[in-house]
PDB file of C-alpha atoms in Angstrom:
ATOM      1  CA  PHE A 298      15.792 -15.289   0.556  1.00 68.00           C
ATOM      2  CA  ILE A 299      15.354 -18.647  -1.057  1.00 81.00           C
ATOM      3  CA  GLY A 300      15.238 -17.376  -4.703  1.00 77.00           C
ATOM      4  CA  VAL A 301      11.737 -18.362  -5.711  1.00 83.00           C
ATOM      5  CA  ARG A 302      10.323 -15.853  -8.210  1.00 89.00           C
ATOM      6  CA  THR A 303       7.016 -13.948  -7.580  1.00 91.00           C
ATOM      7  CA  PRO A 304       4.971 -15.639 -10.420  1.00 92.00           C
ATOM      8  CA  GLN A 305       5.839 -18.976  -9.073  1.00 93.00           C
ATOM      9  CA  LEU A 306       4.792 -17.977  -5.572  1.00 95.00           C
ATOM     10  CA  LYS A 307       1.529 -16.655  -6.894  1.00 95.00           C
ATOM     11  CA  SER A 308       1.023 -20.058  -8.613  1.00 95.00           C
ATOM     12  CA  PHE A 309       1.865 -21.804  -5.391  1.00 93.00           C
ATOM     13  CA  ALA A 310      -0.585 -19.720  -3.507  1.00 95.00           C
ATOM     14  CA  ARG A 311      -3.523 -20.642  -5.862  1.00 95.00           C
ATOM     15  CA  GLU A 312      -2.634 -24.310  -5.638  1.00 95.00           C
ATOM     16  CA  ILE A 313      -2.413 -24.058  -1.774  1.00 95.00           C
ATOM     17  CA  VAL A 314      -5.849 -22.318  -1.468  1.00 95.00           C
ATOM     18  CA  ARG A 315      -7.382 -24.879  -3.898  1.00 93.00           C
ATOM     19  CA  GLY A 316      -6.048 -27.677  -1.740  1.00 92.00           C
ATOM     20  CA  GLY A 317      -7.077 -26.234   1.494  1.00 88.00           C
ATOM     21  CA  ASN A 318      -5.622 -27.270   4.949  1.00 87.00           C
ATOM     22  CA  TYR A 319      -3.004 -24.414   5.088  1.00 93.00           C
ATOM     23  CA  ASP A 320      -4.094 -22.788   8.335  1.00 93.00           C
ATOM     24  CA  GLU A 321      -1.065 -24.049  10.238  1.00 93.00           C
ATOM     25  CA  PHE A 322       1.236 -22.259   7.821  1.00 94.00           C
ATOM     26  CA  LEU A 323      -0.598 -18.980   8.181  1.00 95.00           C
ATOM     27  CA  GLU A 324      -0.437 -19.242  11.969  1.00 93.00           C
ATOM     28  CA  THR A 325       3.308 -20.114  12.116  1.00 93.00           C
ATOM     29  CA  LEU A 326       4.640 -16.658  12.373  1.00 94.00           C
ATOM     30  CA  PRO A 327       7.059 -15.200  12.120  1.00 94.00           C
ATOM     31  CA  HIS A 328       8.263 -16.933   8.961  1.00 94.00           C
ATOM     32  CA  ARG A 329      11.998 -17.423   8.340  1.00 93.00           C
ATOM     33  CA  PHE A 330      12.221 -16.516   4.672  1.00 94.00           C
ATOM     34  CA  PHE A 331      11.129 -13.544   2.642  1.00 95.00           C
ATOM     35  CA  GLU A 332       9.251 -15.968   0.142  1.00 95.00           C
ATOM     36  CA  GLU A 333       7.256 -17.360   3.046  1.00 96.00           C
ATOM     37  CA  ASN A 334       5.890 -14.095   3.934  1.00 96.00           C
ATOM     38  CA  LEU A 335       5.190 -13.303   0.272  1.00 96.00           C
ATOM     39  CA  LEU A 336       3.430 -16.590  -0.061  1.00 96.00           C
ATOM     40  CA  GLN A 337       1.313 -15.797   2.964  1.00 97.00           C
ATOM     41  CA  ALA A 338       0.440 -12.453   1.475  1.00 97.00           C
ATOM     42  CA  PHE A 339      -0.528 -14.139  -1.810  1.00 97.00           C
ATOM     43  CA  ILE A 340      -2.553 -16.846   0.034  1.00 96.00           C
ATOM     44  CA  LEU A 341      -4.485 -14.122   1.876  1.00 96.00           C
ATOM     45  CA  ALA A 342      -5.137 -12.270  -1.351  1.00 95.00           C
ATOM     46  CA  THR A 343      -6.373 -15.427  -3.055  1.00 93.00           C
ATOM     47  CA  GLU A 344      -8.678 -16.869  -0.412  1.00 93.00           C
ATOM     48  CA  LYS A 345     -12.388 -16.444  -0.859  1.00 92.00           C
ATOM     49  CA  LEU A 346     -13.554 -15.791   2.621  1.00 93.00           C
ATOM     50  CA  PRO A 347     -16.174 -13.461   4.081  1.00 95.00           C
ATOM     51  CA  ILE A 348     -14.734  -9.980   4.618  1.00 95.00           C
ATOM     52  CA  GLU A 349     -14.628 -10.291   8.370  1.00 96.00           C
ATOM     53  CA  ALA A 350     -12.480 -13.409   8.232  1.00 96.00           C
ATOM     54  CA  THR A 351     -10.184 -11.840   5.612  1.00 96.00           C
ATOM     55  CA  ILE A 352      -9.607  -8.853   7.895  1.00 97.00           C
ATOM     56  CA  ALA A 353      -8.989 -11.068  10.784  1.00 97.00           C
ATOM     57  CA  ARG A 354      -6.241 -12.885   8.822  1.00 96.00           C
ATOM     58  CA  VAL A 355      -4.801  -9.677   7.458  1.00 97.00           C
ATOM     59  CA  GLU A 356      -4.585  -7.981  10.915  1.00 97.00           C
ATOM     60  CA  HIS A 357      -2.940 -11.080  12.233  1.00 97.00           C
ATOM     61  CA  PHE A 358      -0.122 -10.987   9.546  1.00 97.00           C
ATOM     62  CA  LEU A 359       0.526  -7.236   9.385  1.00 98.00           C
ATOM     63  CA  PRO A 360       2.762  -7.103  12.406  1.00 97.00           C
ATOM     64  CA  PHE A 361       5.036  -9.609  10.826  1.00 97.00           C
ATOM     65  CA  ILE A 362       5.649  -7.797   7.581  1.00 97.00           C
ATOM     66  CA  ASP A 363       9.164  -6.507   7.676  1.00 96.00           C
ATOM     67  CA  ASN A 364       9.872  -5.085   4.229  1.00 96.00           C
ATOM     68  CA  TRP A 365       8.418  -2.948   1.500  1.00 96.00           C
ATOM     69  CA  ALA A 366       8.210  -5.613  -1.065  1.00 96.00           C
ATOM     70  CA  VAL A 367       5.860  -7.903   0.823  1.00 97.00           C
ATOM     71  CA  CYS A 368       3.921  -4.861   1.899  1.00 97.00           C
ATOM     72  CA  ASP A 369       3.408  -3.416  -1.539  1.00 97.00           C
ATOM     73  CA  GLN A 370       2.547  -6.770  -3.262  1.00 96.00           C
ATOM     74  CA  PHE A 371       0.029  -7.664  -0.621  1.00 96.00           C
ATOM     75  CA  SER A 372      -3.154  -6.748  -2.590  1.00 95.00           C
ATOM     76  CA  VAL A 373      -6.431  -8.145  -1.081  1.00 95.00           C
ATOM     77  CA  LYS A 374      -8.976  -7.806  -3.976  1.00 89.00           C
ATOM     78  CA  ILE A 375     -12.034  -8.332  -1.615  1.00 93.00           C
ATOM     79  CA  PHE A 376     -11.149  -4.979  -0.028  1.00 95.00           C
ATOM     80  CA  GLY A 377     -12.289  -3.196  -3.204  1.00 91.00           C
ATOM     81  CA  ARG A 378     -15.750  -4.556  -2.779  1.00 93.00           C
ATOM     82  CA  HIS A 379     -16.114  -3.248   0.857  1.00 95.00           C
ATOM     83  CA  PRO A 380     -14.959   0.421   0.904  1.00 94.00           C
ATOM     84  CA  GLU A 381     -17.235   1.215   3.780  1.00 95.00           C
ATOM     85  CA  ILE A 382     -15.476  -1.431   5.855  1.00 95.00           C
ATOM     86  CA  LEU A 383     -11.999  -0.882   4.476  1.00 95.00           C
ATOM     87  CA  TYR A 384     -11.581   2.876   4.820  1.00 95.00           C
ATOM     88  CA  PRO A 385     -12.092   2.953   8.625  1.00 96.00           C
ATOM     89  CA  LEU A 386      -9.464   0.054   8.959  1.00 97.00           C
ATOM     90  CA  ILE A 387      -7.033   2.139   6.786  1.00 97.00           C
ATOM     91  CA  LYS A 388      -7.554   5.146   9.075  1.00 96.00           C
ATOM     92  CA  LYS A 389      -6.601   2.888  12.036  1.00 97.00           C
ATOM     93  CA  TRP A 390      -3.684   1.244  10.268  1.00 97.00           C
ATOM     94  CA  MET A 391      -2.307   4.750   9.384  1.00 96.00           C
ATOM     95  CA  LYS A 392      -1.830   5.349  13.113  1.00 96.00           C
ATOM     96  CA  SER A 393      -0.025   2.182  13.661  1.00 96.00           C
ATOM     97  CA  ASP A 394       3.554   2.401  15.209  1.00 96.00           C
ATOM     98  CA  HIS A 395       4.512  -0.524  12.951  1.00 97.00           C
ATOM     99  CA  THR A 396       6.021   0.860   9.777  1.00 97.00           C
ATOM    100  CA  TYR A 397       4.749  -1.799   7.350  1.00 98.00           C
ATOM    101  CA  THR A 398       1.180  -1.688   8.790  1.00 98.00           C
ATOM    102  CA  ARG A 399       1.277   2.024   8.216  1.00 98.00           C
ATOM    103  CA  ARG A 400       2.700   1.611   4.675  1.00 98.00           C
ATOM    104  CA  PHE A 401       0.062  -1.071   4.001  1.00 98.00           C
ATOM    105  CA  ALA A 402      -2.642   1.486   4.867  1.00 98.00           C
ATOM    106  CA  ILE A 403      -1.239   4.133   2.606  1.00 98.00           C
ATOM    107  CA  VAL A 404      -0.759   1.721  -0.358  1.00 98.00           C
ATOM    108  CA  ASN A 405      -4.389   0.516   0.046  1.00 97.00           C
ATOM    109  CA  SER A 406      -5.575   4.026   0.212  1.00 97.00           C
ATOM    110  CA  MET A 407      -3.791   4.585  -2.989  1.00 97.00           C
ATOM    111  CA  ARG A 408      -4.965   1.299  -4.504  1.00 96.00           C
ATOM    112  CA  PHE A 409      -8.749   1.609  -3.623  1.00 96.00           C
ATOM    113  CA  PHE A 410      -9.447   5.193  -2.874  1.00 96.00           C
ATOM    114  CA  LEU A 411      -7.929   7.560  -5.557  1.00 96.00           C
ATOM    115  CA  ASP A 412     -10.684   6.907  -8.260  1.00 95.00           C
ATOM    116  CA  GLU A 413     -14.390   6.809  -7.914  1.00 93.00           C
ATOM    117  CA  LYS A 414     -14.302   6.253  -4.064  1.00 95.00           C
ATOM    118  CA  PHE A 415     -11.968   9.290  -3.498  1.00 96.00           C
ATOM    119  CA  THR A 416     -12.818  12.057  -1.032  1.00 93.00           C
ATOM    120  CA  PRO A 417     -10.503  15.051  -0.453  1.00 92.00           C
ATOM    121  CA  GLY A 418     -10.159  14.213   3.225  1.00 93.00           C
ATOM    122  CA  MET A 419      -8.206  11.156   2.315  1.00 95.00           C
ATOM    123  CA  LEU A 420      -5.336  13.366   1.304  1.00 97.00           C
ATOM    124  CA  ASP A 421      -5.246  14.811   4.773  1.00 96.00           C
ATOM    125  CA  ASP A 422      -5.184  11.260   6.295  1.00 96.00           C
ATOM    126  CA  VAL A 423      -2.135  10.248   4.275  1.00 97.00           C
ATOM    127  CA  ALA A 424      -0.371  13.599   4.943  1.00 97.00           C
ATOM    128  CA  ARG A 425      -0.853  12.981   8.689  1.00 95.00           C
ATOM    129  CA  ALA A 426       0.524   9.346   8.308  1.00 93.00           C
ATOM    130  CA  THR A 427       4.095  10.732   7.538  1.00 91.00           C
ATOM    131  CA  THR A 428       6.687   9.552  10.060  1.00 93.00           C
ATOM    132  CA  ASP A 429      10.535   9.830  10.126  1.00 94.00           C
ATOM    133  CA  HIS A 430      10.738   6.281   8.742  1.00 95.00           C
ATOM    134  CA  TYR A 431      12.201   6.301   5.221  1.00 96.00           C
ATOM    135  CA  TYR A 432       9.706   3.741   3.748  1.00 97.00           C
ATOM    136  CA  ILE A 433       6.835   5.685   5.050  1.00 97.00           C
ATOM    137  CA  ARG A 434       8.117   8.898   3.688  1.00 97.00           C
ATOM    138  CA  MET A 435       8.684   7.388   0.232  1.00 97.00           C
ATOM    139  CA  CYS A 436       5.292   5.839   0.266  1.00 98.00           C
ATOM    140  CA  VAL A 437       3.643   9.181   1.144  1.00 98.00           C
ATOM    141  CA  ALA A 438       5.498  10.649  -1.844  1.00 98.00           C
ATOM    142  CA  TRP A 439       4.393   7.817  -3.985  1.00 97.00           C
ATOM    143  CA  TYR A 440       0.767   8.259  -2.797  1.00 98.00           C
ATOM    144  CA  PHE A 441       0.825  12.061  -3.618  1.00 98.00           C
ATOM    145  CA  ALA A 442       2.418  11.629  -7.023  1.00 98.00           C
ATOM    146  CA  THR A 443      -0.390   9.161  -7.999  1.00 98.00           C
ATOM    147  CA  ALA A 444      -2.926  11.417  -6.436  1.00 98.00           C
ATOM    148  CA  LEU A 445      -1.602  14.257  -8.637  1.00 98.00           C
ATOM    149  CA  ALA A 446      -2.172  12.003 -11.630  1.00 97.00           C
ATOM    150  CA  LYS A 447      -5.656  10.997 -10.590  1.00 97.00           C
ATOM    151  CA  GLN A 448      -6.939  13.843  -8.558  1.00 97.00           C
ATOM    152  CA  TRP A 449      -4.901  16.820  -9.702  1.00 98.00           C
ATOM    153  CA  GLY A 450      -7.362  19.700  -8.587  1.00 97.00           C
ATOM    154  CA  ASN A 451      -7.657  18.229  -5.037  1.00 97.00           C
ATOM    155  CA  THR A 452      -4.022  17.343  -4.617  1.00 98.00           C
ATOM    156  CA  ILE A 453      -2.108  20.359  -6.133  1.00 98.00           C
ATOM    157  CA  PRO A 454      -2.812  22.611  -3.184  1.00 98.00           C
ATOM    158  CA  TYR A 455      -0.780  20.206  -0.955  1.00 97.00           C
ATOM    159  CA  ILE A 456       2.240  20.966  -3.244  1.00 98.00           C
ATOM    160  CA  GLU A 457       1.542  24.646  -3.706  1.00 97.00           C
ATOM    161  CA  GLN A 458       1.196  25.186   0.111  1.00 97.00           C
ATOM    162  CA  ARG A 459       4.132  22.857   0.815  1.00 97.00           C
ATOM    163  CA  ILE A 460       2.151  20.850   3.296  1.00 97.00           C
ATOM    164  CA  LEU A 461       4.363  17.781   3.066  1.00 97.00           C
ATOM    165  CA  PRO A 462       7.752  17.626   4.730  1.00 97.00           C
ATOM    166  CA  ALA A 463      10.399  19.107   2.442  1.00 96.00           C
ATOM    167  CA  ASP A 464      12.024  15.818   1.373  1.00 97.00           C
ATOM    168  CA  VAL A 465       8.582  14.198   0.794  1.00 97.00           C
ATOM    169  CA  HIS A 466       7.544  17.279  -1.186  1.00 98.00           C
ATOM    170  CA  LYS A 467      10.641  17.036  -3.522  1.00 97.00           C
ATOM    171  CA  LYS A 468      10.158  13.303  -4.028  1.00 97.00           C
ATOM    172  CA  THR A 469       6.505  13.701  -4.712  1.00 98.00           C
ATOM    173  CA  ILE A 470       7.367  16.219  -7.545  1.00 98.00           C
ATOM    174  CA  ARG A 471      10.160  13.987  -8.891  1.00 97.00           C
ATOM    175  CA  LYS A 472       7.867  11.006  -8.962  1.00 97.00           C
ATOM    176  CA  ALA A 473       5.054  13.020 -10.564  1.00 97.00           C
ATOM    177  CA  ILE A 474       7.322  14.495 -13.203  1.00 97.00           C
ATOM    178  CA  GLU A 475       8.554  10.991 -14.121  1.00 96.00           C
ATOM    179  CA  SER A 476       4.985   9.800 -14.642  1.00 95.00           C
ATOM    180  CA  TYR A 477       3.513   9.422 -18.078  1.00 95.00           C
ATOM    181  CA  ARG A 478       0.029  10.209 -16.534  1.00 96.00           C
ATOM    182  CA  ILE A 479       1.067  13.801 -15.745  1.00 96.00           C
ATOM    183  CA  THR A 480       0.719  16.331 -18.666  1.00 96.00           C
ATOM    184  CA  ALA A 481       3.738  18.305 -19.978  1.00 97.00           C
ATOM    185  CA  GLU A 482       1.995  21.469 -18.648  1.00 97.00           C
ATOM    186  CA  GLN A 483       1.461  19.924 -15.238  1.00 97.00           C
ATOM    187  CA  LYS A 484       5.089  18.791 -15.210  1.00 97.00           C
ATOM    188  CA  ALA A 485       6.229  22.374 -15.998  1.00 97.00           C
ATOM    189  CA  TYR A 486       4.202  23.738 -13.207  1.00 97.00           C
ATOM    190  CA  LEU A 487       5.449  21.210 -10.748  1.00 97.00           C
ATOM    191  CA  ARG A 488       9.029  22.130 -11.646  1.00 96.00           C
ATOM    192  CA  GLN A 489       8.383  25.615 -10.516  1.00 96.00           C
ATOM    193  CA  LEU A 490       7.114  24.353  -7.130  1.00 96.00           C
ATOM    194  CA  SER A 491      10.207  22.127  -6.349  1.00 89.00           C
TER     195      SER A 491
END
């Protein structure tokens, strides 16, 4: 850690993209510092490239993400305009052996596919993405808690039928109960299922 705050890194990323000529930085992986990785994520999120070029840059960087903070803040807005391209990539990334590539897939499924682009099969995809790694298990719980808030009717059977591993099941309920987007009645019902 160097100690540069996130808002400042986002500002640097915008300046760097405006200035151009930063490809060497993007190619020099692995980076030494946390902030360099976060800066790279913000640059990739800020660039205005065709979707294919963006995907190539994202896939080049994913194996070098080594923590949840960079993974979860890495939000590529152009992905939201190309769900037909993004979801097959998410399904591929969910099968990755690299923890943070898999987590990136789950986070992006939550970010882009729990509202109007949602289909029930996506819940199965995330449930199958669970591994023994702590940061994957916690992300799956986060996803399902968010899915309960946004897609209650499709998601509650996963809790009722205890489809998720026991610790993920409990964490999902705990996160959902802490959410202001879950009604008091829903919270009471979830408590019965813990």
